[in-house]
Amino acid sequence: MTEFSPQHQFAIDIVGKLRSAGHEALFAGGCVRDALLGREAKDYDVATTARPEEVRKLFGHKRTLAVGASFGVIMVLGPKDAGQVEVATFRTEGEYLDGRRPESVEFCTPEEDAKRRDFTINGMFYDPIEKRVLDFVSGAADLTARTIRAIGDPHERVKEDKLRMLRAVRFAATLDFALDPTTANAIREMSSELIVVSAERITQELKKMLVDVHRRRAIELADDVGLMRIVFPELDPIRRESEWQVTLRRLELLERPSFELAMAALLKPLSDKPVVGYVWRRLKLSNDECDRIRWLVGHQQDLDDAPRLSLAALKRTLAHPYCADLLKLVRADRIANSSNLEPIEFCEDFLARTPIEVLDPIPFVTGDDLIALGLKPGPRFKSVLVAIRDAQLNLQIASRDEAIALVKAEWNK
Ligand code: ATP
Ligand code: MG
């Protein structure tokens, strides 16, 4: 007997229960594609003839969430290790007028539901009881041909939901498939319309592309079909320069990067401009993501110069919580530029032989100590604290008493 993952088993049980209640139920979309590719799906989606209220009744209100009941979508909550499975009524969708959700949905047959999906490889169903694939859109043939092809007329499909353009690039790149030429041409013609799609949806696709090992191809493909100038207009001048090749190489060389690290590698050529702020606002990134990208973009020079930095500056950089990503970024950048790795090796060596209490020691004095000494908070106060910390990190003072003596000397300067 085959062992299924808890979520997979839970999805099979859901199909079984819907069938016993007299409904048709099938696995749908991405999980069918992944199974045919021999991969474990990230999540399982079930499509059914049961209406949302019937799904809720069958599994109980406590075990279901009406995440998008008006669109036919109910989340069924499984045992702890199984997570949740989306159960959606077979449906056709109207236009996505607001770029987020279809204006209306109508319940329909499995075949019609298959045809409203984006790409042929994402349009198949699987019957886990009979172990049979239901393929109304020739998805299996495109999986074998390793091709991303819109279902039906690509212009029409993009017109309904412009995000599909970016999704086509994402699937082609991450699966390492070709983009069907007719689909690619439709995207080229309509690329500027991506602008109407909400930042959240664009960013979600962008994240999947940039953390994937095929991120370089994703960016090249997005560029080829005209989407880069919409998603990253700031990079327009760079894309025409030789530095672009270095950027692509740097991006490619990152090892399992976070989204922020990949973004920093992409935006690095613009480090002297306030670009991170523009991108952050346009793509609606979180403050935390923005801080991280900004810090990485802004501190590369520090690592390049590491052997020449003061001990204090070096320790500050290497003790920073984002430093591991900075090391990865500068390593990729130096290889991309055919530079030597001396500064990286210098830092790694320093980290290896410097215990944390030396790299980032407990401060001899804090703001509270300064207040106790009668100093008033303000810009001077801050610069004195920094000077004392520098002296500590530079090993110019070795005790709290020496630190306090230095506070007094600095304050009276
Ligand atoms: P992933 O593994 O990245 O989750 P996925 O194929 O499961 O890939 P989802 O975004 O989770 O992608 O969507 C699930 C399914 O819903 C898709 O396989 C596709 O059939 C359909 N779908 C999702 N987004 C769209 C869209 N914008 N237009 C048409 N169909 C879509
Ligand atoms: Mg999915």
Coordinates of C-alpha atoms in Angstrom, one line a residue, residues 61-295:
H61 CA -19.6 24.3 10.6
K62 CA -16.8 23.9 13.2
R63 CA -14.5 22.0 10.8
T64 CA -15.0 24.4 7.9
L65 CA -14.3 28.0 7.1
A66 CA -16.3 29.9 4.5
V67 CA -13.2 31.6 3.0
G68 CA -14.9 32.5 -0.2
A69 CA -18.3 31.0 0.0
S70 CA -19.8 33.4 -2.6
F71 CA -17.1 32.1 -5.0
G72 CA -17.9 28.5 -4.0
V73 CA -14.8 28.0 -1.9
I74 CA -14.9 26.3 1.6
M75 CA -11.8 25.4 3.6
V76 CA -12.1 22.1 5.4
L77 CA -9.9 21.8 8.5
G78 CA -8.2 18.5 9.0
P79 CA -6.4 16.8 11.9
K80 CA -3.4 18.8 13.1
D81 CA -0.8 17.2 10.8
A82 CA -3.1 17.3 7.8
G83 CA -3.7 21.0 7.6
Q84 CA -6.5 22.2 5.5
V85 CA -8.0 21.4 2.1
E86 CA -9.8 23.8 -0.1
V87 CA -13.1 22.4 -1.4
A88 CA -14.5 24.4 -4.3
T89 CA -17.7 23.9 -6.2
F90 CA -17.1 23.4 -10.0
R91 CA -17.5 27.0 -11.3
T92 CA -16.9 29.3 -14.2
E93 CA -15.8 32.8 -13.4
G94 CA -16.7 36.2 -14.8
E95 CA -14.1 38.9 -15.4
Y96 CA -11.7 40.0 -12.7
L97 CA -12.9 43.6 -12.8
D98 CA -11.0 44.7 -9.7
G99 CA -8.0 42.6 -10.7
R100 CA -8.4 40.4 -7.5
R101 CA -11.6 38.4 -7.7
P102 CA -14.0 37.6 -10.4
E103 CA -17.1 39.7 -10.6
S104 CA -19.4 36.7 -10.4
V105 CA -19.2 32.9 -10.5
E106 CA -21.6 30.3 -11.8
F107 CA -21.6 26.7 -10.8
C108 CA -21.0 24.4 -13.7
T109 CA -19.7 21.0 -15.0
P110 CA -16.1 19.8 -14.4
E111 CA -15.3 20.4 -18.0
E112 CA -16.4 24.1 -17.8
D113 CA -14.4 24.5 -14.6
A114 CA -11.3 23.1 -16.3
K115 CA -11.7 25.7 -19.0
R116 CA -11.7 28.7 -16.7
R117 CA -8.3 27.7 -15.2
D118 CA -5.2 29.5 -16.4
F119 CA -2.8 27.0 -18.1
T120 CA -3.4 23.5 -19.5
I121 CA -1.1 21.9 -17.0
N122 CA -3.1 23.5 -14.2
G123 CA -6.5 22.4 -15.7
M124 CA -6.6 18.7 -15.0
F125 CA -8.6 16.7 -12.4
Y126 CA -7.7 13.4 -10.8
D127 CA -10.0 10.9 -9.3
P128 CA -8.1 9.5 -6.3
I129 CA -10.6 6.6 -5.8
E130 CA -10.6 5.3 -9.4
K131 CA -7.1 6.5 -9.9
R132 CA -7.9 8.2 -13.1
V133 CA -6.9 11.6 -14.7
L134 CA -9.6 13.7 -16.2
D135 CA -8.0 15.9 -18.8
F136 CA -10.4 18.2 -20.8
V137 CA -7.7 20.6 -21.8
S138 CA -4.8 18.5 -23.1
G139 CA -2.8 19.3 -20.0
A140 CA -1.0 15.9 -19.9
A141 CA 0.3 16.5 -23.4
D142 CA 1.7 19.8 -22.4
L143 CA 3.3 18.3 -19.3
T144 CA 5.1 15.8 -21.5
A145 CA 6.1 18.6 -23.9
R146 CA 7.1 20.7 -20.9
T147 CA 5.1 23.7 -22.2
I148 CA 3.1 26.4 -20.4
R149 CA 0.1 27.1 -22.6
A150 CA -3.0 29.2 -21.8
I151 CA -6.3 27.3 -22.0
G152 CA -8.2 28.6 -25.0
D153 CA -7.4 32.0 -26.5
P154 CA -4.5 33.5 -24.6
H155 CA -5.6 37.1 -25.3
E156 CA -9.0 36.4 -23.8
R157 CA -7.5 34.7 -20.8
V158 CA -5.1 37.5 -20.1
K159 CA -7.9 40.1 -20.6
E160 CA -9.9 38.3 -17.9
D161 CA -7.1 38.3 -15.3
K162 CA -3.8 40.1 -16.1
L163 CA -1.9 38.4 -13.3
R164 CA -1.9 35.3 -15.5
M165 CA 0.9 36.9 -17.5
L166 CA 3.2 36.9 -14.5
R167 CA 1.9 33.4 -13.5
A168 CA 2.9 32.1 -17.0
V169 CA 6.4 33.3 -16.4
R170 CA 6.5 31.9 -12.9
F171 CA 5.4 28.4 -14.0
A172 CA 7.6 28.4 -17.0
A173 CA 10.6 29.4 -15.0
T174 CA 10.1 27.3 -11.8
L175 CA 9.2 24.2 -13.7
D176 CA 11.8 24.9 -16.3
F177 CA 9.2 24.6 -19.1
A178 CA 9.0 26.5 -22.4
L179 CA 6.4 29.3 -22.8
D180 CA 4.2 28.4 -25.7
P181 CA 4.9 31.1 -28.4
T182 CA 1.3 32.1 -28.9
T183 CA 0.8 32.6 -25.2
A184 CA 4.2 34.5 -25.0
N185 CA 3.1 36.8 -27.9
A186 CA -0.2 37.6 -26.2
I187 CA 1.7 38.5 -23.0
R188 CA 4.1 40.7 -25.0
E189 CA 1.2 42.5 -26.6
M190 CA -0.6 43.0 -23.3
S191 CA 2.3 43.3 -20.8
S192 CA 1.6 47.0 -19.9
E193 CA -1.8 45.9 -18.6
L194 CA -0.2 44.2 -15.6
I195 CA -0.3 47.6 -14.0
V196 CA -4.0 47.1 -13.1
V197 CA -3.2 44.1 -10.9
S198 CA -3.0 44.6 -7.2
A199 CA 0.4 44.9 -5.6
E200 CA -0.3 42.0 -3.3
R201 CA -1.0 39.5 -6.1
I202 CA 2.1 40.6 -8.1
T203 CA 4.3 40.4 -5.0
Q204 CA 3.0 36.9 -4.2
E205 CA 4.1 35.7 -7.6
L206 CA 7.3 37.6 -7.4
K207 CA 8.3 35.9 -4.2
K208 CA 7.7 32.5 -5.6
M209 CA 9.9 33.4 -8.6
L210 CA 12.7 34.9 -6.7
V211 CA 13.2 32.2 -4.0
D212 CA 13.2 29.5 -6.7
V213 CA 16.4 28.1 -8.0
H214 CA 15.4 29.2 -11.5
R215 CA 15.1 32.9 -10.5
R216 CA 17.5 34.1 -13.2
R217 CA 15.3 32.5 -15.9
A218 CA 12.2 34.0 -14.3
I219 CA 13.7 37.5 -14.6
E220 CA 15.0 36.9 -18.1
L221 CA 11.6 35.6 -19.2
A222 CA 9.7 38.4 -17.5
D223 CA 12.1 40.8 -19.4
D224 CA 11.6 39.0 -22.7
V225 CA 7.8 39.3 -22.6
G226 CA 7.9 42.9 -21.4
L227 CA 6.9 42.5 -17.8
M228 CA 10.1 43.7 -16.1
R229 CA 9.5 47.3 -17.2
I230 CA 6.2 47.1 -15.3
V231 CA 7.3 45.3 -12.2
F232 CA 10.7 47.0 -11.9
P233 CA 10.7 50.2 -13.9
E234 CA 13.6 51.5 -11.8
L235 CA 15.8 48.8 -13.4
D236 CA 15.1 50.0 -17.0
P237 CA 18.4 51.9 -17.4
I238 CA 20.4 49.0 -15.9
R239 CA 18.8 46.4 -18.2
R240 CA 20.4 48.2 -21.1
E241 CA 23.9 48.1 -19.6
S242 CA 26.6 45.4 -19.3
E243 CA 26.0 45.5 -15.5
W244 CA 22.7 43.7 -16.2
Q245 CA 24.5 40.5 -17.0
V246 CA 26.4 40.8 -13.7
T247 CA 23.1 41.3 -11.9
L248 CA 21.6 38.2 -13.5
R249 CA 24.7 36.2 -12.6
R250 CA 24.6 37.5 -9.0
L251 CA 21.0 36.5 -8.7
E252 CA 21.6 33.1 -10.1
L253 CA 24.5 32.4 -7.8
L254 CA 22.6 33.0 -4.5
E255 CA 22.1 29.8 -2.6
R256 CA 18.6 29.2 -1.3
P257 CA 18.0 33.0 -0.7
S258 CA 15.2 34.6 1.2
F259 CA 13.0 36.9 -0.9
E260 CA 14.7 39.9 0.7
L261 CA 18.2 38.6 -0.2
A262 CA 17.2 38.0 -3.8
M263 CA 15.6 41.5 -4.0
A264 CA 18.8 43.0 -2.7
A265 CA 20.8 41.2 -5.4
L266 CA 18.4 42.5 -8.0
L267 CA 18.4 46.1 -6.8
K268 CA 22.1 46.3 -6.0
P269 CA 23.0 48.3 -9.1
L270 CA 20.8 51.1 -7.7
S271 CA 22.3 51.2 -4.3
D272 CA 23.2 54.9 -4.6
K273 CA 19.5 55.8 -5.2
P274 CA 16.5 55.7 -2.9
V275 CA 15.1 52.9 -5.0
V276 CA 14.2 50.4 -2.2
G277 CA 11.7 52.9 -0.9
Y278 CA 9.9 53.2 -4.2
V279 CA 9.8 49.5 -4.7
W280 CA 8.6 48.9 -1.1
R281 CA 5.7 51.3 -1.6
R282 CA 4.7 50.0 -5.1
L283 CA 4.9 46.3 -4.2
K284 CA 3.4 46.9 -0.7
L285 CA 6.2 45.0 1.0
S286 CA 6.2 44.9 4.8
N287 CA 8.3 47.3 6.9
D288 CA 10.4 44.3 7.9
E289 CA 11.1 43.2 4.4
C290 CA 11.9 46.8 3.4
D291 CA 14.4 47.2 6.3
R292 CA 16.1 44.0 5.4
I293 CA 16.4 44.8 1.7
R294 CA 17.6 48.3 2.5
W295 CA 20.2 47.2 5.0

